[in-house]
Coordinates of C-alpha atoms in Angstrom, one line a residue:
X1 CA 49.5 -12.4 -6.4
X2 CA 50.4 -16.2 -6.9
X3 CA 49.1 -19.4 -6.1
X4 CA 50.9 -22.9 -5.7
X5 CA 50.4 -25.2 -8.6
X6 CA 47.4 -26.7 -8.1
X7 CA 45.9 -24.9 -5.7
X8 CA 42.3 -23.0 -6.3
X9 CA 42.6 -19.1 -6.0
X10 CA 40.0 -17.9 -3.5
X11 CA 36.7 -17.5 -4.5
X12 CA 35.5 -13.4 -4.6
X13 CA 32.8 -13.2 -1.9
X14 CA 29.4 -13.0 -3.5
X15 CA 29.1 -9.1 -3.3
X16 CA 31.5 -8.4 -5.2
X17 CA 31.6 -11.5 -7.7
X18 CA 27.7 -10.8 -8.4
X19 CA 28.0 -7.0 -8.9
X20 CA 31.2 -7.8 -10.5
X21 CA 29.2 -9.9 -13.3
X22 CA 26.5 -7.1 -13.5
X23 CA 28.9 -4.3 -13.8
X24 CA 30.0 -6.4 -16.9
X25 CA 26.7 -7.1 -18.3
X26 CA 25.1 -3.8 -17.8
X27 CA 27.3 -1.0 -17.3
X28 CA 28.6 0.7 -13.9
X29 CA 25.5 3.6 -14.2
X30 CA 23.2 0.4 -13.6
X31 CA 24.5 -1.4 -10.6
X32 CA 25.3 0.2 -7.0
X33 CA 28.3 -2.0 -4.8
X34 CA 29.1 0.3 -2.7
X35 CA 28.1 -0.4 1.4
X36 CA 27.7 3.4 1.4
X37 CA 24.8 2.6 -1.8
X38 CA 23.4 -0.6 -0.7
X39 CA 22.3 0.4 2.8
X40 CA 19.8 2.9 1.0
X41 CA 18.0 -0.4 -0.2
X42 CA 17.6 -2.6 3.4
X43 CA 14.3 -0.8 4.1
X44 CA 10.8 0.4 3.0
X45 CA 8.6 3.2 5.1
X46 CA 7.9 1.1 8.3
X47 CA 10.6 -1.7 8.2
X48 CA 14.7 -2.2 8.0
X49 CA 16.1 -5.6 6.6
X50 CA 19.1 -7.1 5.1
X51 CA 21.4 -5.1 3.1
X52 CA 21.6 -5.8 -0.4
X53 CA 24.5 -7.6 -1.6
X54 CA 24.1 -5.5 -4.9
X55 CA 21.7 -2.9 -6.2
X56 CA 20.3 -3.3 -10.2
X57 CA 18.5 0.0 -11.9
X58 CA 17.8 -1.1 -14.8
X59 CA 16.0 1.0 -17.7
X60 CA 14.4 -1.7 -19.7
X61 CA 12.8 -5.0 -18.9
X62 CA 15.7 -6.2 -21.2
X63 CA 17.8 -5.4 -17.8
X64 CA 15.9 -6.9 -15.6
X65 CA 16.2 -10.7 -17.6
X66 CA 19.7 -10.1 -17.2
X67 CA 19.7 -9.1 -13.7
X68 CA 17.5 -12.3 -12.5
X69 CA 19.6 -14.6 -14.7
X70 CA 22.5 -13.2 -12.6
X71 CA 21.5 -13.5 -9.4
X72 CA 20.1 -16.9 -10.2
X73 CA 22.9 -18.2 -11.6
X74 CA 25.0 -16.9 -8.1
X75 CA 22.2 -18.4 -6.2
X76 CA 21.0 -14.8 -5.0
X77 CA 17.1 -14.3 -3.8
X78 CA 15.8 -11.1 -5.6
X79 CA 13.5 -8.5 -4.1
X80 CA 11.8 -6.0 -6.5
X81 CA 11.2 -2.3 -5.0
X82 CA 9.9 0.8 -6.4
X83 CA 9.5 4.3 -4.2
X84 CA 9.8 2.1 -1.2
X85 CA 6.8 3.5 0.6
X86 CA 5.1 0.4 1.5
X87 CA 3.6 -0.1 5.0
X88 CA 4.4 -3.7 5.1
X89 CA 8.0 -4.8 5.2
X90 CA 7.5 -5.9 1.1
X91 CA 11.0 -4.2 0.0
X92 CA 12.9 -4.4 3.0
X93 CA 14.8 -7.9 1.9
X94 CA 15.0 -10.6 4.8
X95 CA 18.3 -11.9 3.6
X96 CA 21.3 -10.4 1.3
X97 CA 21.0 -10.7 -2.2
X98 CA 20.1 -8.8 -5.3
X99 CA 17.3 -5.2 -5.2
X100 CA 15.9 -4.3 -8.4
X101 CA 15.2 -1.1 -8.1
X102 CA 12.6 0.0 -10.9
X103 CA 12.8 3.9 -10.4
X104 CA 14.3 4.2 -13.9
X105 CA 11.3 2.7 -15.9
X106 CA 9.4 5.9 -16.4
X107 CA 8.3 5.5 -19.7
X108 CA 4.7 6.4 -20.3
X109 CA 2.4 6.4 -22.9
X110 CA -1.6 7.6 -22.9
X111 CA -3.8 6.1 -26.0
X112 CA -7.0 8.3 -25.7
X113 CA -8.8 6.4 -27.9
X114 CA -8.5 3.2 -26.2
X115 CA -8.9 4.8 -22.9
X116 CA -5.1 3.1 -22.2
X117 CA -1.6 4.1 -20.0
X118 CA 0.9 1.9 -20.7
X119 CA 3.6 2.0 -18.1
X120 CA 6.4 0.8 -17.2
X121 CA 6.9 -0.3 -13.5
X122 CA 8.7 3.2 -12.1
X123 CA 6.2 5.6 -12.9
X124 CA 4.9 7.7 -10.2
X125 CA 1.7 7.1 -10.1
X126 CA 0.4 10.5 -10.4
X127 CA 2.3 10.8 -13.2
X128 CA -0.7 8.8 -15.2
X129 CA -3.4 11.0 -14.2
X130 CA -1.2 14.0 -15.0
X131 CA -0.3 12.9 -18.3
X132 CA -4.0 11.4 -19.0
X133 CA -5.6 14.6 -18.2
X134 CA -5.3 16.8 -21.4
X135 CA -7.4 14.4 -22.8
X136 CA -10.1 14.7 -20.4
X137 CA -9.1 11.5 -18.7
X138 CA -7.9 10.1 -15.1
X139 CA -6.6 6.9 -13.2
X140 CA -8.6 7.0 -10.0
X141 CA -6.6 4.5 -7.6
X142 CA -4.9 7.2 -5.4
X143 CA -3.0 5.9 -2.6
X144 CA -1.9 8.0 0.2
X145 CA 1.8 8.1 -1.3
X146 CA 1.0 8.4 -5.1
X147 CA 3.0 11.7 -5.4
X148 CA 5.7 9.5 -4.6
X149 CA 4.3 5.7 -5.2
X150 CA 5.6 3.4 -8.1
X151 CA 2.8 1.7 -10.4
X152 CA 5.0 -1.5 -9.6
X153 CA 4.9 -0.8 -6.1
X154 CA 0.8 -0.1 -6.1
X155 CA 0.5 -3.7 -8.2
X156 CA 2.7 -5.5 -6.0
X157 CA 0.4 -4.2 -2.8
X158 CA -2.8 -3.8 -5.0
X159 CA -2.9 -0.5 -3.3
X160 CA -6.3 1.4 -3.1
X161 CA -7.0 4.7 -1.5
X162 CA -9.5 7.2 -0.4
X163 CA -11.9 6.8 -4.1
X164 CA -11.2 2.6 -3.6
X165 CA -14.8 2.6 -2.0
X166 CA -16.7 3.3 -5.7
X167 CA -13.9 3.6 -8.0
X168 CA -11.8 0.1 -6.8
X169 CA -8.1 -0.5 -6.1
X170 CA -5.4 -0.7 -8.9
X171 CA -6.6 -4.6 -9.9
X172 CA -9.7 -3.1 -11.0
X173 CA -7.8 -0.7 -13.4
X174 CA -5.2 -3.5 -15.2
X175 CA -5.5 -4.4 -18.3
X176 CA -3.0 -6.3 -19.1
X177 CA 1.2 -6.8 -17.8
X178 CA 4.4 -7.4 -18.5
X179 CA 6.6 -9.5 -16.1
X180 CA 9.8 -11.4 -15.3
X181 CA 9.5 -15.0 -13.7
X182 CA 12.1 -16.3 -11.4
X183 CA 13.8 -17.5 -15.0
X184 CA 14.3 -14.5 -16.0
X185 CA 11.7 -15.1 -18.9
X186 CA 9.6 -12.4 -19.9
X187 CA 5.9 -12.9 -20.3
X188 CA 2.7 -10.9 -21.4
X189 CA -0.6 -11.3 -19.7
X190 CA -4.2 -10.2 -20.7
X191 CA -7.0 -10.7 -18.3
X192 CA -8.9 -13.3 -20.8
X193 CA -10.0 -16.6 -19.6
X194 CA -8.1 -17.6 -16.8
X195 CA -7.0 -14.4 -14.5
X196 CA -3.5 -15.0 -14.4
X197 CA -3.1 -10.9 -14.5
X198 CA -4.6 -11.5 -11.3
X199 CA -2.5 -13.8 -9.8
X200 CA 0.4 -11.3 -9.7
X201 CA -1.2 -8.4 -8.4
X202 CA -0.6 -8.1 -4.9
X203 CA 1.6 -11.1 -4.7
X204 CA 4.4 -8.3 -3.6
X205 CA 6.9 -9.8 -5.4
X206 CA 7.0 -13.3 -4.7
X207 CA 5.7 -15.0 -7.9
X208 CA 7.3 -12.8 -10.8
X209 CA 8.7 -9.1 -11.4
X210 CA 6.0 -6.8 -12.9
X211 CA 7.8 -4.6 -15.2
X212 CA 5.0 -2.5 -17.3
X213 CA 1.2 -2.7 -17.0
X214 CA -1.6 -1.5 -19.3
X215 CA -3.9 0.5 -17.4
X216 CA -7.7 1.4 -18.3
X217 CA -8.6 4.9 -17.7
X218 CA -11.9 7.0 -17.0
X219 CA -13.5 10.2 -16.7
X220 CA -13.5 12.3 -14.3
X221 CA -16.9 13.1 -12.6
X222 CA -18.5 17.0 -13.6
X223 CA -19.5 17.4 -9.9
X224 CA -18.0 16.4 -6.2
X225 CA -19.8 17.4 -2.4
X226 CA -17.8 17.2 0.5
X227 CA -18.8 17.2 4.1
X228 CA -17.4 16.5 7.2
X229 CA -18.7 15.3 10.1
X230 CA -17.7 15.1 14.1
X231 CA -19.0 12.0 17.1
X232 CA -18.8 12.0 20.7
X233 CA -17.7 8.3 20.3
X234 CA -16.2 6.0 17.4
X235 CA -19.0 3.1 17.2
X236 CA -21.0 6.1 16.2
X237 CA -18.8 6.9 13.2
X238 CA -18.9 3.9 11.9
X239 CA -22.7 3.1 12.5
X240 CA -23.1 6.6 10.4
X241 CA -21.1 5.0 7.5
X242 CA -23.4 1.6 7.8
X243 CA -26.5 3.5 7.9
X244 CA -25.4 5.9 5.0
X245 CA -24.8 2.4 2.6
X246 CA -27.8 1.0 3.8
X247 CA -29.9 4.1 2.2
X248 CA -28.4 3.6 -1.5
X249 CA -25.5 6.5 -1.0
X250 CA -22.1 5.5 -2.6
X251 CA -19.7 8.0 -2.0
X252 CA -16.8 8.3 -4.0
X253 CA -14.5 8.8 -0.4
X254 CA -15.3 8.4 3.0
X255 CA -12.3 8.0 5.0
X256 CA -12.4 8.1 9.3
X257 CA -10.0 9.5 11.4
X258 CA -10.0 9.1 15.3
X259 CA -9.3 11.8 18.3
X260 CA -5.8 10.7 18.4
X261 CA -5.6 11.2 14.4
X262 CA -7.2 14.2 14.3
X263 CA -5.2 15.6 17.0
X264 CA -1.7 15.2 15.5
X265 CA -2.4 17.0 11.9
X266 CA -4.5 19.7 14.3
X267 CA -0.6 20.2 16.1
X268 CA 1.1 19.8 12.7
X269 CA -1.5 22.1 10.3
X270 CA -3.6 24.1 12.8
X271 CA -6.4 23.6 10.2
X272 CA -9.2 24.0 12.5
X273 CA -10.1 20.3 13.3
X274 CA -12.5 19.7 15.9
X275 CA -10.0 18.7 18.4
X276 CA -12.6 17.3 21.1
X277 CA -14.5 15.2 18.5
X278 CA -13.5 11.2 19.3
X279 CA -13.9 10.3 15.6
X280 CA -14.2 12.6 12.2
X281 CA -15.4 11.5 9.2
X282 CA -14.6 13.0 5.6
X283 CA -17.0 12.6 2.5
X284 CA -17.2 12.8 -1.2
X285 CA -19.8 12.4 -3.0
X286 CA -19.7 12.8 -7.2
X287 CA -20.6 12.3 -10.7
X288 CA -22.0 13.6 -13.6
X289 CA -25.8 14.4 -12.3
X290 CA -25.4 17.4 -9.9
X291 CA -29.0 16.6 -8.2
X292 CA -27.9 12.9 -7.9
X293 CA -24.5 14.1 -6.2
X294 CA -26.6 16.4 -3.6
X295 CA -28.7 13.3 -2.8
X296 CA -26.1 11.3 -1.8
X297 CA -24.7 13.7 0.3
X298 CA -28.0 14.8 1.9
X299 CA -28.6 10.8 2.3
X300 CA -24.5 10.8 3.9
X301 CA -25.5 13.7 6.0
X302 CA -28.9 12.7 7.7
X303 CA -27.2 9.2 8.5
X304 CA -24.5 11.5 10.6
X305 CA -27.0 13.7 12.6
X306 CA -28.7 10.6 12.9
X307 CA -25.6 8.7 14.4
X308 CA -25.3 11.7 16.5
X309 CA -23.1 13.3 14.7
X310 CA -22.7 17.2 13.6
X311 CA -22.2 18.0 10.0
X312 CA -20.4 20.6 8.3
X313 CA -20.7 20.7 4.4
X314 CA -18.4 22.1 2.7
X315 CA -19.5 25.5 0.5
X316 CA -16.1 25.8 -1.3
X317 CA -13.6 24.1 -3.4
X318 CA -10.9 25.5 -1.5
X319 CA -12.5 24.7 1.7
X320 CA -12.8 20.9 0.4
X321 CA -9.7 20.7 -0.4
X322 CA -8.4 22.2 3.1
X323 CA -10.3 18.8 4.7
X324 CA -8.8 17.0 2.3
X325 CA -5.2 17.8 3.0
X326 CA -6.1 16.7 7.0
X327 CA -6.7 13.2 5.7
X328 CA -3.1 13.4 3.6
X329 CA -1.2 14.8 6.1
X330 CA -2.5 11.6 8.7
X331 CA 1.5 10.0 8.2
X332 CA 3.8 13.0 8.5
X333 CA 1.1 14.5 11.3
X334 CA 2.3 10.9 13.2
X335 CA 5.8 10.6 12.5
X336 CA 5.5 13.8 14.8
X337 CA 4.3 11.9 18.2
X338 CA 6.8 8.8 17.6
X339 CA 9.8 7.9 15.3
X340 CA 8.4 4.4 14.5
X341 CA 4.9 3.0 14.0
X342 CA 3.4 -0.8 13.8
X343 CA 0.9 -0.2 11.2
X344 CA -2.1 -2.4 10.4
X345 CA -4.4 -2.9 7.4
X346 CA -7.6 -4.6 8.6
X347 CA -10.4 -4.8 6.2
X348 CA -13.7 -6.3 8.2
X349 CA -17.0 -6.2 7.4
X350 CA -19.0 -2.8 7.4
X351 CA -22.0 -5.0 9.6
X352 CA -19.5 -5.2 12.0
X353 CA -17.5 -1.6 12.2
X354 CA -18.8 -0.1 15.0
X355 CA -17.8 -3.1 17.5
X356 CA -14.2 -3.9 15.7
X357 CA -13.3 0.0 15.9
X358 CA -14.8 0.2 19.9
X359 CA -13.1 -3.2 21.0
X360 CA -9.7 -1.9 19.4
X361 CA -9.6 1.9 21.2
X362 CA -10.7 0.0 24.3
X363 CA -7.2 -2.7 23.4
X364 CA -5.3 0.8 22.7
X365 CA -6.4 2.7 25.9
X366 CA -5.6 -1.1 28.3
X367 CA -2.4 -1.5 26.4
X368 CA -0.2 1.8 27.4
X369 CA 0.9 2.2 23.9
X370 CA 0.3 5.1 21.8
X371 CA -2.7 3.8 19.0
X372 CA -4.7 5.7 16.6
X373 CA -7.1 4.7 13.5
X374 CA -8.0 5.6 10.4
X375 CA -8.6 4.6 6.9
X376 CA -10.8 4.0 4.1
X377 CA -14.3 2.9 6.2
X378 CA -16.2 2.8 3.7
X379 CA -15.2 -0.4 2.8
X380 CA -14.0 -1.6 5.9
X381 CA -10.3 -1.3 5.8
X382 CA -8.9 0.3 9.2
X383 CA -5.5 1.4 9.6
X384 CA -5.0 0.8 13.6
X385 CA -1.4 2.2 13.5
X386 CA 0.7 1.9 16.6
X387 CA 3.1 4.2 17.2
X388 CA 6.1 3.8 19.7
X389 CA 9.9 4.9 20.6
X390 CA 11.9 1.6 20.7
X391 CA 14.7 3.1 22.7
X392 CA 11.7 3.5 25.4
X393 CA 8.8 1.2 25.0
X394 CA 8.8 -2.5 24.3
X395 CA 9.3 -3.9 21.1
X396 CA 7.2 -7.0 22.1
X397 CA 4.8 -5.2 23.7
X398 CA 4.0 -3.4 20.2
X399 CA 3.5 -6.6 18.3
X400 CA 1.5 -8.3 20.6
X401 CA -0.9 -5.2 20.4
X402 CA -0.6 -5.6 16.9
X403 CA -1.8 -9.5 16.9
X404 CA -4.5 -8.6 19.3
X405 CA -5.9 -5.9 16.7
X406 CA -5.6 -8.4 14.1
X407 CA -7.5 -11.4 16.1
X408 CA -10.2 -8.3 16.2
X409 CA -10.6 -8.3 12.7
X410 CA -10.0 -12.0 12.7
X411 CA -12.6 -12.5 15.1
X412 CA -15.0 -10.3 13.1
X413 CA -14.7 -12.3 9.9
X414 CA -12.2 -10.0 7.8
X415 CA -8.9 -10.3 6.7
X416 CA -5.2 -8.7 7.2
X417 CA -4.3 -6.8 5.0
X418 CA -6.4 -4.5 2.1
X419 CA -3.9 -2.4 0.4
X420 CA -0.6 -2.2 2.5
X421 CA 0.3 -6.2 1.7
X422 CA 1.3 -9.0 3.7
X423 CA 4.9 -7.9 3.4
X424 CA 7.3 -9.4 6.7
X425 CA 5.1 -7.4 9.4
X426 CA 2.2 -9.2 9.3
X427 CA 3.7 -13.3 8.3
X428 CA 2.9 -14.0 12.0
X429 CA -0.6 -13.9 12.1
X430 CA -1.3 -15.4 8.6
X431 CA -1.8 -18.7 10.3
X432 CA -4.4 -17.7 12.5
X433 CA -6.2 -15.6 9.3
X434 CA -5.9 -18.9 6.7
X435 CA -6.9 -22.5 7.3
X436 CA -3.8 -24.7 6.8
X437 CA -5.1 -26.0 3.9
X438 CA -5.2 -22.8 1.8
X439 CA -1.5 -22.3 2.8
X440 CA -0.8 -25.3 1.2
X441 CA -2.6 -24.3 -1.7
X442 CA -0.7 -21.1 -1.6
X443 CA 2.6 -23.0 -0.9
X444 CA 1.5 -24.9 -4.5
X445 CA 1.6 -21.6 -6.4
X446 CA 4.6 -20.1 -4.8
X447 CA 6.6 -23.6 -5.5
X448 CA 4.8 -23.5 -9.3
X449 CA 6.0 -19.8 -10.6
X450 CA 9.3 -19.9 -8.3
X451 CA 10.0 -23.2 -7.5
X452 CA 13.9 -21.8 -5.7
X453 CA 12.3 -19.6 -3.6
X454 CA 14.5 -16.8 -5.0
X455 CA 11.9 -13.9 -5.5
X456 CA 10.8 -11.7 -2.4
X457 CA 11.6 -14.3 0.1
X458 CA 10.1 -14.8 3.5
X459 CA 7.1 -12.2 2.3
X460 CA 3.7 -13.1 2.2
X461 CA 3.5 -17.1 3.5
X462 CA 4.9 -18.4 6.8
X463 CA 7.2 -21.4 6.2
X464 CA 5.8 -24.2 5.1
X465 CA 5.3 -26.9 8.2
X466 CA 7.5 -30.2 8.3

């Protein structure tokens, strides 16, 4: 083809002048162009967005400099992912541009001396406790997904899990990291002094890209109890779980499902659930004193019956582990009843359970919609998840549901979001759950480590007012 002297040729559009430059710089097994490629990046568990205009998998964090030099040099925003099983919108991108995909950073290493895993940002995040354990050692943060869960994606969420109540979320366990700013400069972070570690877990993106993280290990306890337990009526769950604390018990799990919950894994496992039960409430206690471990349990126990609840210990490992797999199988045993759910991530205070879980099953049973809860009550953090046909039911009907369970825990004194992230789902009620002048604070930190806007944007803050 020729042009006329003088004339400009025309400019490649940007997907293929930005993969185009990639390709070059690392290799066609690192970058995906392809429509056909790029539409497998435009979502995360619960949400769709853009497509990509290119995909990066890089093997090093040598890779990702060059990828965020790229894309900032095209003037591309850059969204990090790892499994993509966030509940929040966090890797579905909300405009075309460049994914990092980190599911080819695997390497791991275990020091058993120091108690260390140093990972890079794609490990599975079993994959630590798997390797750590012929040393006697395990990483407790277990999220519902981490058979499938990145260690980048837990850090960017600061994702928790069932043991989060006594053991803490994945903060608790860093160490130190590894990460990219919006530069592309690469920087290493201890948790001395100031806690600037800190600052990028659960930022979901949006103020750097975490590539590898040192992570402290423990041991595991000798002995674990389990017991579950049954109510007529959800306040009564959770005044059990208040009660229970209040005596000195601190279970390693105690995780709530409601009728609705229990239900679906009863239709999807047929494990023997007690189907009439309107909330059910699973329990671990542990650690290395076997009388201490009964103690808590018979403390977790009396607080049930006392409740009004009816107890049923567990006499078996096999049968603990049978009520364990009900509380896994709580997001395939949905997907069953609708294609698509609105999930939530309250966390309120545990004073305050047994009115913040009544007021949202009576907003669930007014609203029409399909809405079930569970999640990690010992600590607080509810997982109202609403779950709906879109081809069927209304869209808007869903989120104002949604922002009604979240002026509950608003209301209450709690917060959005414990583990799942502030992602794209829940950017409408942030202004309602922070004071305008914390935004602005926010805004000052965002602007500070990313002061384009390139990384993860329109996650985490709403736009900044005029």
């Amino acid at each position: 083809m020729s042009t006329r002297a003088g004339s400009k040729a025309p400019s490649a559009p940007p997907v293929f002048s930005l993969a185009a430059e990639l390709t070059r710089l690392l290799g066609p097994r690192k970058v995906l162009s392809n429509l056909s490629e790029r539409l497998n990046y435009r979502y995360d568990a619960i949400a769709f967005g853009e497509t990509p205009l290119c995909v990066v998998l890089p093997d090093s964090t040598a890779d990702v400099v060059i990828a965020v030099k790229a894309a900032r040099a095209a003037g591309m925003p850059i969204v990090g992912r790892g499994a993509a099983s966030g509940l929040s919108g966090g890797a579905a991108p909300t405009e075309p541009g460049l994914v990092i995909s980190f599911t080819r950073m695997t390497q791991l290493s275990i020091d058993p001396v120091l108690r260390e895993a140093i990972a890079q940002a794609g490990v599975i995040t079993l994959s630590v406790t798997e390797a750590a354990k012929p040393f006697g050692l395990i990483y407790p943060p277990d999220p519902a997904s981490f058979r499938t869960s990145t260690i980048g994606g837990n850090l960017a969420e600061n994702a928790g899990g069932p043991l989060c109540f006594k053991y803490g979320v994945t903060g608790d366990y860093v160490q130190g990291l590894e990460f990219v700013d919006a530069d592309g400069e690469v920087h290493s972070l201890t948790r001395d002094a100031y806690d600037l570690a800190g600052l990028l877990i659960g930022s979901e993106g949006t103020l750097g890209l975490i590539t590898q993280a040192t992570l402290r290990l423990t041991t595991p306890p000798q002995f674990t109890r389990t017991l579950m337990a049954h109510f007529a009526e959800v306040g009564q769950c959770a005044e059990a779980v208040s009660a229970a604390i209040a005596a000195g018990a601190v279970p390693s799990k105690l995780e709530f499902m409601d009728r609705a919950c229990t239900n679906a894994i009863e239709d999807y496992l047929h494990l023997g659930l007690p189907r009439e039960a309107e909330a059910l409430l699973l329990v671990d206690t542990d650690g290395n004193d076997l009388e201490t471990v009964e103690e808590e349990r018979a403390l977790v126990e009396a607080a049930c019956r006392n409740a009004g609840g009816t107890v049923r210990r567990a006499e078996s490992d096999a049968e603990a582990a049978q009520l364990w797999q009900a509380r896994r199988s709580v997001s395939p045993a949905l997907g069953r009843i609708r294609p698509q759910r609105m999930n939530e991530d309250i966390v309120v205070p545990r004073s305050v359970l047994p009115e913040v879980v009544r007021e949202i099953r009576a907003l669930g049973d007014a609203s029409g919609l399909h809405l079930v809860q569970f999640g990690h009550i010992g600590d607080g953090n509810l997982h109202p998840n609403i779950l709906f046909d879109p081809r069927t039911e209304s869209l808007e009907a869903v989120h104002e549901l949604a922002h009604e369970v979240a002026r509950v825990a608003i209301r209450h004194g709690g917060v959005l979001s414990g583990e799942h992230g502030i992602g794209s789902m829940k950017l409408a009620f942030m202004r309602e759950a922070v004071d305008a002048g914390t935004l602005a604070a926010l805004w000052r930190v965002k602007h500070a480590l990313d002061p384009h806007g390139a990384l993860n944007p329109g996650k985490v803050l709403p736009a900044e007012e005029a």
